[in-house]
Coordinates of C-alpha atoms and ligand atoms in Angstrom, one line a residue:
X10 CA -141.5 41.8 4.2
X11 CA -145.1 40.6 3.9
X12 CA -145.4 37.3 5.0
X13 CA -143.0 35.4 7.6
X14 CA -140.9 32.7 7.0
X15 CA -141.4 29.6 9.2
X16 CA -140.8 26.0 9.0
X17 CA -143.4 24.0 9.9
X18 CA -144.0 20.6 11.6
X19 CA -146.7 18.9 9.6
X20 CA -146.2 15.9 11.5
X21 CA -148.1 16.9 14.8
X22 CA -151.4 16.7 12.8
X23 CA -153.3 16.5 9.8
X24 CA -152.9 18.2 6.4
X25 CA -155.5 18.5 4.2
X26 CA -154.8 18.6 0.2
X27 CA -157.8 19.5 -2.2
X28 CA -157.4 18.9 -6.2
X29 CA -156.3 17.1 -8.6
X30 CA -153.4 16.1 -11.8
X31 CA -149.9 16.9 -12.1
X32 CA -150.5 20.3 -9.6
X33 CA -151.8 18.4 -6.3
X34 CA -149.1 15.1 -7.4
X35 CA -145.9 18.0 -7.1
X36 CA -147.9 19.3 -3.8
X37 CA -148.2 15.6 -2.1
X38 CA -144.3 14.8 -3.1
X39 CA -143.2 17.9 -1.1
X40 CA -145.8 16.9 1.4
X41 CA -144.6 13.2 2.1
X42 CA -141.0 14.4 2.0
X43 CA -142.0 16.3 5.0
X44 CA -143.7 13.3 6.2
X45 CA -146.6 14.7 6.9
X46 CA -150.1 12.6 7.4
X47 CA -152.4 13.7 4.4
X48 CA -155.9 13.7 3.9
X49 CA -156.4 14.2 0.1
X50 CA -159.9 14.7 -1.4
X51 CA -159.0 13.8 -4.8
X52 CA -160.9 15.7 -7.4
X53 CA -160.5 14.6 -10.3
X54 CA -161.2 11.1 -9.5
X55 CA -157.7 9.4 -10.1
X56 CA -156.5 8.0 -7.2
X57 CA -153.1 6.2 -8.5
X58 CA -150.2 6.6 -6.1
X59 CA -147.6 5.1 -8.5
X60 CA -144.3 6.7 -7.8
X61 CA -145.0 7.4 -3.9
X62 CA -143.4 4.4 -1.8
X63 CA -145.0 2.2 0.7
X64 CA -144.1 4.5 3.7
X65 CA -145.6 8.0 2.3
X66 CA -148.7 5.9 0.4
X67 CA -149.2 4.5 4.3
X68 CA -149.4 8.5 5.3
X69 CA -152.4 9.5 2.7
X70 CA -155.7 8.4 3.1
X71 CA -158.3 9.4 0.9
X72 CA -161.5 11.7 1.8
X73 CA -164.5 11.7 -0.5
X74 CA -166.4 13.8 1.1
X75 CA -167.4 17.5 0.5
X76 CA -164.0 19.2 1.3
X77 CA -166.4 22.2 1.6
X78 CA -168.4 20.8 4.4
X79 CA -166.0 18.9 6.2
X80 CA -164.4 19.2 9.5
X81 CA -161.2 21.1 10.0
X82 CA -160.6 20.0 13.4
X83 CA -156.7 18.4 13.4
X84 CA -155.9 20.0 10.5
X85 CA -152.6 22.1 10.5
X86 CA -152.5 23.3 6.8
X87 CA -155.1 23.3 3.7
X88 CA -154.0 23.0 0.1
X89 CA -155.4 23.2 -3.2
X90 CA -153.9 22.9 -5.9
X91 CA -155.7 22.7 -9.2
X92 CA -159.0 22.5 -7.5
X93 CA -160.5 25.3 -9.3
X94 CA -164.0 26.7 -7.2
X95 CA -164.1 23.7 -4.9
X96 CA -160.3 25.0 -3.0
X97 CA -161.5 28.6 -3.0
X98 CA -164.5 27.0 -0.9
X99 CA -162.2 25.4 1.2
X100 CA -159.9 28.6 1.4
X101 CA -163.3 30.6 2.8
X102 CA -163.7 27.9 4.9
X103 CA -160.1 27.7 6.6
X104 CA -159.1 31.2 6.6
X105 CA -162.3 31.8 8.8
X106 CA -161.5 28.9 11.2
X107 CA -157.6 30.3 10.9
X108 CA -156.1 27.5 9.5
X109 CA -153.4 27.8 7.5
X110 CA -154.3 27.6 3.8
X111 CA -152.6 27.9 0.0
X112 CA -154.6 28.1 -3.5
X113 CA -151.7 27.3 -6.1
X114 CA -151.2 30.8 -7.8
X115 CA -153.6 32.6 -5.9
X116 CA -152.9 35.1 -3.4
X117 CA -156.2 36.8 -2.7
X118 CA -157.1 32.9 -1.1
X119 CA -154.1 32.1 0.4
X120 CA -152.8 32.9 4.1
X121 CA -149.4 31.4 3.2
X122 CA -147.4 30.6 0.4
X123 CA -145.1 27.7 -0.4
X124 CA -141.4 28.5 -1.0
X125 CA -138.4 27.4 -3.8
X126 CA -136.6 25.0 -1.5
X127 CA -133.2 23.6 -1.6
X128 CA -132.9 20.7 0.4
X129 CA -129.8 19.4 2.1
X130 CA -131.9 17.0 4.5
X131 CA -131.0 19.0 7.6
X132 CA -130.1 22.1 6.0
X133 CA -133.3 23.3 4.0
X134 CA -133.4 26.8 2.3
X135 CA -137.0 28.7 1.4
X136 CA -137.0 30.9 -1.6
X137 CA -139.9 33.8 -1.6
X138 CA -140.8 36.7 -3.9
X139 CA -144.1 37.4 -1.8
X140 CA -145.9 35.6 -4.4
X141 CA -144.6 38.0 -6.9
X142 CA -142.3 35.9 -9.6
X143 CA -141.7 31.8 -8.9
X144 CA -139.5 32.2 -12.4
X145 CA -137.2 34.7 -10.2
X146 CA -137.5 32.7 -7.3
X147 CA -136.6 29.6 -9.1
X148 CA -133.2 31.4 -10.2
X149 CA -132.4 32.5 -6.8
X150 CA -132.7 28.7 -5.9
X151 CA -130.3 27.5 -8.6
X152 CA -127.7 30.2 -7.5
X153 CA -127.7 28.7 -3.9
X154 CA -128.4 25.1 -5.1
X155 CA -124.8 25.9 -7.2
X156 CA -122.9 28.0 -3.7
X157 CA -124.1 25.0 -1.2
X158 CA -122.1 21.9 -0.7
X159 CA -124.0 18.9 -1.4
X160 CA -123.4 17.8 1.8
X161 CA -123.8 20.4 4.0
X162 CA -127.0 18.6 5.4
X163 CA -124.5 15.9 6.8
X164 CA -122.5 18.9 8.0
X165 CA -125.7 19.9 9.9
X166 CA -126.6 16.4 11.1
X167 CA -123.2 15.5 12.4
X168 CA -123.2 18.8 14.7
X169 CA -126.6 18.1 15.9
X170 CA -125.5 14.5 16.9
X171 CA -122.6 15.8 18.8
X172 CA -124.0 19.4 20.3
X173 CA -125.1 17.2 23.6
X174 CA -122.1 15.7 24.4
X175 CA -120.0 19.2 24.0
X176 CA -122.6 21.0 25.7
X177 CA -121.9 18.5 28.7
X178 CA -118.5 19.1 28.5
X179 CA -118.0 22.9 27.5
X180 CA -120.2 25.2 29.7
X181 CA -119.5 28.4 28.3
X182 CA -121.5 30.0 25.5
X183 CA -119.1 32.1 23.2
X184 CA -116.2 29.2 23.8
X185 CA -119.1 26.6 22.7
X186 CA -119.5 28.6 19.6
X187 CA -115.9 29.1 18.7
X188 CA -115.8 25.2 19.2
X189 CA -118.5 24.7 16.6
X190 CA -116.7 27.4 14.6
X191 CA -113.6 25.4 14.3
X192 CA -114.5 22.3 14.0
X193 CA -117.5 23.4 11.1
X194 CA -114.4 25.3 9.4
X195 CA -112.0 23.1 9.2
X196 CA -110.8 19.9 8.7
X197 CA -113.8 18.1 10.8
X198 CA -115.5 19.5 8.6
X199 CA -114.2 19.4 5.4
X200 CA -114.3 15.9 5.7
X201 CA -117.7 15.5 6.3
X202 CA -118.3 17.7 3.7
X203 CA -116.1 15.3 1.6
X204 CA -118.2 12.1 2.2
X205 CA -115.7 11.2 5.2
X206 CA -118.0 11.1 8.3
X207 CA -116.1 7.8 9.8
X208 CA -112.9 10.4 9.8
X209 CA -114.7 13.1 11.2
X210 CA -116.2 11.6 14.5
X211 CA -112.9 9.8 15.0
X212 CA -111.0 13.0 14.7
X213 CA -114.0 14.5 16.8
X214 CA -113.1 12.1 19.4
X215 CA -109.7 12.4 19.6
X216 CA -110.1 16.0 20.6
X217 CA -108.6 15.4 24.7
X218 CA -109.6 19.0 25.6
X219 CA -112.8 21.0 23.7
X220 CA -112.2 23.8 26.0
X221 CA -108.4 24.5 24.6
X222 CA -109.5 23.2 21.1
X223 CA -112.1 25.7 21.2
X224 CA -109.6 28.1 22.3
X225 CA -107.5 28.3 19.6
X226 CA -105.8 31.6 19.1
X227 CA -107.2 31.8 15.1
X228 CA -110.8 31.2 15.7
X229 CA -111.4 28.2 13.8
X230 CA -108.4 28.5 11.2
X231 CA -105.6 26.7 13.4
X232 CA -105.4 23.9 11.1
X233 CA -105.8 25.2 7.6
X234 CA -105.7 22.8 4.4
X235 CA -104.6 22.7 0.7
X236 CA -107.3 22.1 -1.9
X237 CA -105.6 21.7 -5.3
X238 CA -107.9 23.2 -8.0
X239 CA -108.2 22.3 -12.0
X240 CA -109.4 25.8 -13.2
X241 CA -109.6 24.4 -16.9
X242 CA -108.4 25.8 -20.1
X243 CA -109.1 29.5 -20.0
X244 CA -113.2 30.3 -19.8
X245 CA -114.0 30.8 -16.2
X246 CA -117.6 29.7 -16.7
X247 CA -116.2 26.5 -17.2
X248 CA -115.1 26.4 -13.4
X249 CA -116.7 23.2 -11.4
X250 CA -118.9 24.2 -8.8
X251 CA -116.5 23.1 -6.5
X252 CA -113.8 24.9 -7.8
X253 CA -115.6 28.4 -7.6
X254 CA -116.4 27.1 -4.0
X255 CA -112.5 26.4 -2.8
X256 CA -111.4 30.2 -4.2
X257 CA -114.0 31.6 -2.8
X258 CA -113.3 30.3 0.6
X259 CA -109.2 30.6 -0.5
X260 CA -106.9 32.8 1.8
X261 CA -104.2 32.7 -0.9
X262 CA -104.5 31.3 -3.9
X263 CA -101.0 29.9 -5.8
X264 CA -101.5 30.2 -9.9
X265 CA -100.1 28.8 -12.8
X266 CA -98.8 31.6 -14.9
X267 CA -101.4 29.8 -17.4
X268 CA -104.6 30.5 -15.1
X269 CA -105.8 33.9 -16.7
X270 CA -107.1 36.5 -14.9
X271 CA -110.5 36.4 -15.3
X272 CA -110.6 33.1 -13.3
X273 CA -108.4 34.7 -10.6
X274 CA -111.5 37.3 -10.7
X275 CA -113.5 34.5 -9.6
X276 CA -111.1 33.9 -6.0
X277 CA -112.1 35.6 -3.1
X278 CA -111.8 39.4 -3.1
X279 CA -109.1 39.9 0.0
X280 CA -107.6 36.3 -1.0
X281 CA -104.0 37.0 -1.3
X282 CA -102.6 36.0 -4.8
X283 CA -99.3 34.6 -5.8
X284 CA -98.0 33.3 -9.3
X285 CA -95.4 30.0 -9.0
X286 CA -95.3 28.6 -12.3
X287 CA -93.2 28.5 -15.0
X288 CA -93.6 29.3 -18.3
X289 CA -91.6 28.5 -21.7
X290 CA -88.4 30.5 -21.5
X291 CA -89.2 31.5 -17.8
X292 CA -88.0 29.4 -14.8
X293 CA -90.7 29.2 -11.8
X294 CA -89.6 29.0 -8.5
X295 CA -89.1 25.4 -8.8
X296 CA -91.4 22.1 -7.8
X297 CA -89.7 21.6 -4.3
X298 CA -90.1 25.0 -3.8
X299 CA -94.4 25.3 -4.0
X300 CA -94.6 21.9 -2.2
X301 CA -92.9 24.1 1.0
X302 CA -95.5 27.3 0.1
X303 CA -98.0 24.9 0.6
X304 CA -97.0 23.2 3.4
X305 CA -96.6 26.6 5.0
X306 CA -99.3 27.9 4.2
X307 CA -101.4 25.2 5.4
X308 CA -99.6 25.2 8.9
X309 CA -100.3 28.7 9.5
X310 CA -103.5 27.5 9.4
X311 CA -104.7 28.8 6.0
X312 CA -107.1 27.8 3.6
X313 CA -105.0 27.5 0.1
X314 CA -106.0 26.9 -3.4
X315 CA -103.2 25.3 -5.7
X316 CA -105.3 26.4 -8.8
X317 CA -103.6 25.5 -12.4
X318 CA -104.6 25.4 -15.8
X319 CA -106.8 22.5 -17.1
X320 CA -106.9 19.3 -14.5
X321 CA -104.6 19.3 -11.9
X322 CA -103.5 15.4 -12.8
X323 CA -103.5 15.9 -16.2
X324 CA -99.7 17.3 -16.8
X325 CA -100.3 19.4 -13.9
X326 CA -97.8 17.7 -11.1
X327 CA -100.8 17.8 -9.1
X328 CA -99.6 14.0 -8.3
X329 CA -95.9 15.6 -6.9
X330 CA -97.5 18.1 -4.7
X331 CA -100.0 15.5 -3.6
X332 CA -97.4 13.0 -2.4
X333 CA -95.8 16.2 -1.0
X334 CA -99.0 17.2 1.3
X335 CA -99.5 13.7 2.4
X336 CA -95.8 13.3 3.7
X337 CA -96.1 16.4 5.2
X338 CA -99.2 15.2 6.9
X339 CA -101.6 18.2 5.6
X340 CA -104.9 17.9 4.8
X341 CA -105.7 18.7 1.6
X342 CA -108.2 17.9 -1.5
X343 CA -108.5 17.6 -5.3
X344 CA -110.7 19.2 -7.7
X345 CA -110.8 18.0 -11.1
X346 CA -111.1 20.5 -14.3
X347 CA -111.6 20.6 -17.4
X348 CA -108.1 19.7 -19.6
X349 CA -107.4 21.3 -22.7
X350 CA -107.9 18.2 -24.9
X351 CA -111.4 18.3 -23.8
X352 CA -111.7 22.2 -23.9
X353 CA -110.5 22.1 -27.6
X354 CA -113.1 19.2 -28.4
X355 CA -116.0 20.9 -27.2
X356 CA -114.8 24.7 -28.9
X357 CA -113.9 23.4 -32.1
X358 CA -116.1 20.1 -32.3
X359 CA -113.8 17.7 -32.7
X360 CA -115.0 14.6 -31.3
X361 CA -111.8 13.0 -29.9
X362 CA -113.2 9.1 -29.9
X363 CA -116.1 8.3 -32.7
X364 CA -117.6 5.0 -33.4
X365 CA -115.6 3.1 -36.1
X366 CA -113.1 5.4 -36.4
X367 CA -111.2 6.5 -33.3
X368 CA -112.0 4.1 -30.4
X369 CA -108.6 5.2 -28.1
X370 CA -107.3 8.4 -27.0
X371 CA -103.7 8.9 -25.8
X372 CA -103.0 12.2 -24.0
X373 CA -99.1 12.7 -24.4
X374 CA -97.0 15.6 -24.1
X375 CA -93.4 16.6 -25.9
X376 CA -92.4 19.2 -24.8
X377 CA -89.0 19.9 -26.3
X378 CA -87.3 17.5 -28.8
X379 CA -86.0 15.6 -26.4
X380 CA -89.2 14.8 -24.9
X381 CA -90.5 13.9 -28.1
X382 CA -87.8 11.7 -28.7
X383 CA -88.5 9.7 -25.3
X384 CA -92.2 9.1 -27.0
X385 CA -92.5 5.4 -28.5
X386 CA -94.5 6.6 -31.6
X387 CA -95.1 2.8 -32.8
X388 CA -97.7 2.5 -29.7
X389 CA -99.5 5.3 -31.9
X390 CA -99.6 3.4 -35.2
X391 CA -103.2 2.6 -34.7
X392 CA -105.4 4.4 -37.3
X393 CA -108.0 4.3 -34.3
X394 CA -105.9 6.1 -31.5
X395 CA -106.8 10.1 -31.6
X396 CA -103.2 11.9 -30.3
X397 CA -103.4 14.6 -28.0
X398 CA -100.1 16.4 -27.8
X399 CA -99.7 18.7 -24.8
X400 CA -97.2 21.3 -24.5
X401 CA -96.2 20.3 -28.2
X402 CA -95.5 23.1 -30.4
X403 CA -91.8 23.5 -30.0
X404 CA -91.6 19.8 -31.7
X405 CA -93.7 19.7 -34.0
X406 CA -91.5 18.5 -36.4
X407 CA -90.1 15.4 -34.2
X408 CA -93.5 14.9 -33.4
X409 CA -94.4 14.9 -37.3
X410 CA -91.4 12.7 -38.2
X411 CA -92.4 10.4 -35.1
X412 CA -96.0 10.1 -36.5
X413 CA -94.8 9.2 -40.4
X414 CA -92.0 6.7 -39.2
X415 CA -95.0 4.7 -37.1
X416 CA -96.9 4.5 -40.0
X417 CA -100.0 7.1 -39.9
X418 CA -99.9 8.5 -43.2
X419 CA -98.9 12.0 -44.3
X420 CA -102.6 12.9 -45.0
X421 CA -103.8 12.1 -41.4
X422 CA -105.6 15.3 -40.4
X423 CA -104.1 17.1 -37.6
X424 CA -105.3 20.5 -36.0
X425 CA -103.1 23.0 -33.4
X426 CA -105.6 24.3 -31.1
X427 CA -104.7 27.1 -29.1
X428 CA -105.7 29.5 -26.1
X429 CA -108.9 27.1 -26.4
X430 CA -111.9 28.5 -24.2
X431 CA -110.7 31.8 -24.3
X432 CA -112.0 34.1 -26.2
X433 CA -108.6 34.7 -28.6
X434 CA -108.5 30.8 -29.2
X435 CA -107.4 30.1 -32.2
X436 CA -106.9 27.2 -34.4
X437 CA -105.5 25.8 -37.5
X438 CA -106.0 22.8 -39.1
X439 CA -104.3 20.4 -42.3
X440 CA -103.2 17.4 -42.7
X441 CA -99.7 15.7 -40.6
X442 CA -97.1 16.5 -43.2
X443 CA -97.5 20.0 -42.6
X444 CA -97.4 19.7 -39.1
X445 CA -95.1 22.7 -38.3
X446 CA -96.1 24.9 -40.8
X447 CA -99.4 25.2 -39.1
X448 CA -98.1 25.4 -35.5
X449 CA -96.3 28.4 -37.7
X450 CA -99.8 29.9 -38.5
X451 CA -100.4 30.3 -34.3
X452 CA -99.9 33.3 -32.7
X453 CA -98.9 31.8 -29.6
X454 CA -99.3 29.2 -27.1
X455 CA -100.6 27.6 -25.4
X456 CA -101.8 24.8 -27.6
X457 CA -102.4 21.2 -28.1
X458 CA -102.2 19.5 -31.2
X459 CA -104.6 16.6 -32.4
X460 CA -103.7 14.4 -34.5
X461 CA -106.1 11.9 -36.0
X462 CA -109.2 11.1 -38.6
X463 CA -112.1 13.1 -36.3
X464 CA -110.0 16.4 -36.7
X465 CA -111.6 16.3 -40.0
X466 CA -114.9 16.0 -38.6
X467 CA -114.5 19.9 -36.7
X468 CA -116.8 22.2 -37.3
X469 CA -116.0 23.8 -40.6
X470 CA -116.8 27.3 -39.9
X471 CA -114.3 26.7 -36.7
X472 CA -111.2 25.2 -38.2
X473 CA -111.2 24.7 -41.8
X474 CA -109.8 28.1 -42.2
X475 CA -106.5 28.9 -40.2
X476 CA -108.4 30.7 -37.9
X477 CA -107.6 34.4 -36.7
X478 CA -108.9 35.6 -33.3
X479 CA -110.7 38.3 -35.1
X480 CA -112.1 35.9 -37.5
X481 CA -113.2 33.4 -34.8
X482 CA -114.6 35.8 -32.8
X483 CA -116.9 36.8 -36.2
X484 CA -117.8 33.3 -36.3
X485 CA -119.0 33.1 -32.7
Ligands
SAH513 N1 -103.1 20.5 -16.6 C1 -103.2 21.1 -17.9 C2 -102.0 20.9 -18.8 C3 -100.8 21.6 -18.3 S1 -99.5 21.4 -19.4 C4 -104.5 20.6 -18.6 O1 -105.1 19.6 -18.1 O2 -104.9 21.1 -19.6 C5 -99.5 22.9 -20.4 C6 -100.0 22.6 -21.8 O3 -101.4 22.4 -21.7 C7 -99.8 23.7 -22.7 O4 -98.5 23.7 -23.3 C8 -100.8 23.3 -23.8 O5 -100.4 22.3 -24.6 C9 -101.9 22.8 -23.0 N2 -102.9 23.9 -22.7 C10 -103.3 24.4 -21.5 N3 -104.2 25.3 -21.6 C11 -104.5 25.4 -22.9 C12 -105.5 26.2 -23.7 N4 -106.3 27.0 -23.1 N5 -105.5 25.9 -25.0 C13 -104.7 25.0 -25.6 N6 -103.8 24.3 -24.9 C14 -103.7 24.5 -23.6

């Protein structure tokens, strides 16, 4: 390690910034975000603050002097950035009087060197190759821009509002931690986390005892929460930030059958797995009983993932095992996904509403005949409404015969998307009439169908052709 990482108060004195254009602009915005007081010797000659507010433009003065010649007394930091001969001066000049100095991109003048920063208000993260690569430090901010919860400033303010009173009131070190532990692990915390801060400092308060909380034989685990999980269609990269977040905190994790493994991959390494689903022809355990696993599971204090395919509240029960958790009295969360309608749209560019030809979309499933005979087709007459069937192959004709008897004409194009996202997907598309003989061209499920003018607008190369995997995957 060749230079030490500190974080500095600029406010106790004076910083001094030398140059000029877009280079010294970026260097005063990080400069008034740290509210420090800045002498700037402008040179360039433009001297227009738009885009600063009142309270940082009231924090810069101007200095026309010879930044070469001037006084360093006060001043806690020197930078120059595009300043050219004049900030090497100044560098000379500080490094001999050993104050702190930076020359944008060069190291031989610099005594210190300005960081990639994430910043979460409280909780700031510095980024540094030595000087060596700002493209590879720029990366390795985007991966912990992507791991760190948006709030997790908040997280960091709300504990540092509270620490005094708990100190006051638990004397002990290691039990003072495992206080902090608990309540930054779990549901204190998730709520702040979550935007709920009122929430937290109630629930904060209602906590009789610290001493006994913080006591708490599973170190910070006793009260352990459900966060249901839309893993979308298949195509793990298309996981939410969030999502990759919840399995990678997840003690278990309970799957669809329909969540493929390389998703699962993406869960915690030692997180225990279990599949509850069901599948065509295969009976899961049952609704009532995954609403108990979770219960459990969340009042021995675990962290579980409900993960299933596409968006938890699209088709997913997510709604069931919701009202389930909040009877229960569990605390527990949602994360949306990607559905399959959308999945399918994207892959095979078909643009499920276009202007002046498909202004609704009706997400329906039929599964089963009967199912499709509950469906009130005549609400899909519209020559405007794109229909998304889920979990539709298996009717195809009913669905077909539905379509025709609203009205949409045999020649409406129609397209069965399947395994969408992954990278067998598959797809075939024709016109309504032929309905099941193209759901006949799938190798297997599962698949939507759309049904509707912008199916004809796909991507040619994508679904003209009843696609085959190896076929798509030639395309790609
Ligand atoms: N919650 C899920 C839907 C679950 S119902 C979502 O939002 O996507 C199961 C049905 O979803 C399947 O029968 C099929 O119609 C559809 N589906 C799920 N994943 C799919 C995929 N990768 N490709 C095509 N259809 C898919």
């Amino acid at each position: 390690m060749n230079w030490l990482p500190v974080f500095l108060d600029l406010r106790c004195g004076e910083v001094l910034l030398v140059g000029g254009g877009e280079l010294a602009r970026a260097k005063l915005r990080i400069l008034a975000a740290a509210r420090a007081r800045i002498r700037w010797h402008v040179t360039d000659g433009d001297h227009d603050l738009a885009g600063f507010d009142a309270d940082a433009a009231a924090r810069i003065t101007f200095d026309a002097r010879d930044p070469a010649r001037i006084d360093l007394g006060g001043v806690v930091a020197v930078l120059c950035a595009g300043a050219g001969a004049v900030g090497v001066a100044v560098a000379a000049r500080a490094r001999a009087l050993g104050v702190p100095v930076n020359v944008m991109d060069d190291l031989e003048h610099s005594t210190f060197i300005s960081p990639a920063i994430v910043d979460r208000g409280d909780v700031v993260v510095a980024i540094g190759t030595g000087g060596a690569s700002p493209v590879v430090a720029r990366r390795v901010r985007e991966r912990i821009e992507a791991a760190l919860p948006a709030r997790i400033g908040d997280l960091a303010g709300f504990v540092g509002r509270w620490r005094k009173s708990v100190h006051a009131r638990i004397s002990e070190f290691a039990l003072r931690r495992r206080f902090w532990e608990r309540v930054v692990d779990g549901p204190i915390g998730a709520a702040v986390l979550e935007g709920r801060e009122d929430a937290a400092e109630a629930a904060l308060r209602d906590i009789a005892d610290p001493s006994a909380f913080a006591g708490g034989n599973d170190a910070g685990r006793a009260e352990g929460f459900v966060t249901l999980v839309g893993a979308g269609p298949g195509d793990p990269d298309l996981l939410t930030v969030k999502a990759l977040r919840a399995l990678q905190d997840a003690d278990v994790v309970f799957h669809d059958e329909l969540v493929s493994p390389a998703i699962l991959d993406r869960a915690r390494r030692d997180a225990a797995r279990v599949p509850v689903g069901r599948r065509i022809g295969k009976p899961g355990i049952g609704q009532d009983a995954v609403n108990r696993l979770l219960i459990e599971a969340a009042r021995a204090g675990r962290r579980a993932v409900r993960l299933k395919g596409g968006d938890p509240f699209v088709f997913g029960r997510g709604g069931e095992e919701v009202e389930a958790l909040r009877a229960a009295g569990v605390a527990y969360a949602v994360v949306p996904g990607v559905t399959a309608a959308l999945g399918a749209a994207s892959s095979f560019e078909v643009p499920l509403t276009f202007r002046r030809e498909a202004q609704r979309v009706t997400f329906l499933t039929a599964h089963r005949a009967n199912d499709a005979a509950r469906v009130d087709w005549t609400s899909l007459a519209d020559l405007e409404t794109t229909v998304v069937v889920y979990m539709g192959m298996t009717a195809a004709s009913t669905i077909r015969d539905g379509m025709l008897a609203a009205g949409r004409s045999p020649k409406t194009p129609v397209g069965v998307f399947a395994r969408v996202t992954r990278p067998d997907s598959q797809a075939a598309t024709g016109v309504l009439e032929d309905l099941p003989e193209l759901v006949r061209k799938i190798d297997g499920g599962p698949a939507i169908l759309v049904i509707g003018d912008v199916v004809a607008r796909s991507a040619p190369w994508r679904a003209s052709v009843p696609a085959r995997p190896s076929l798509l995957m030639a395309a790609e």
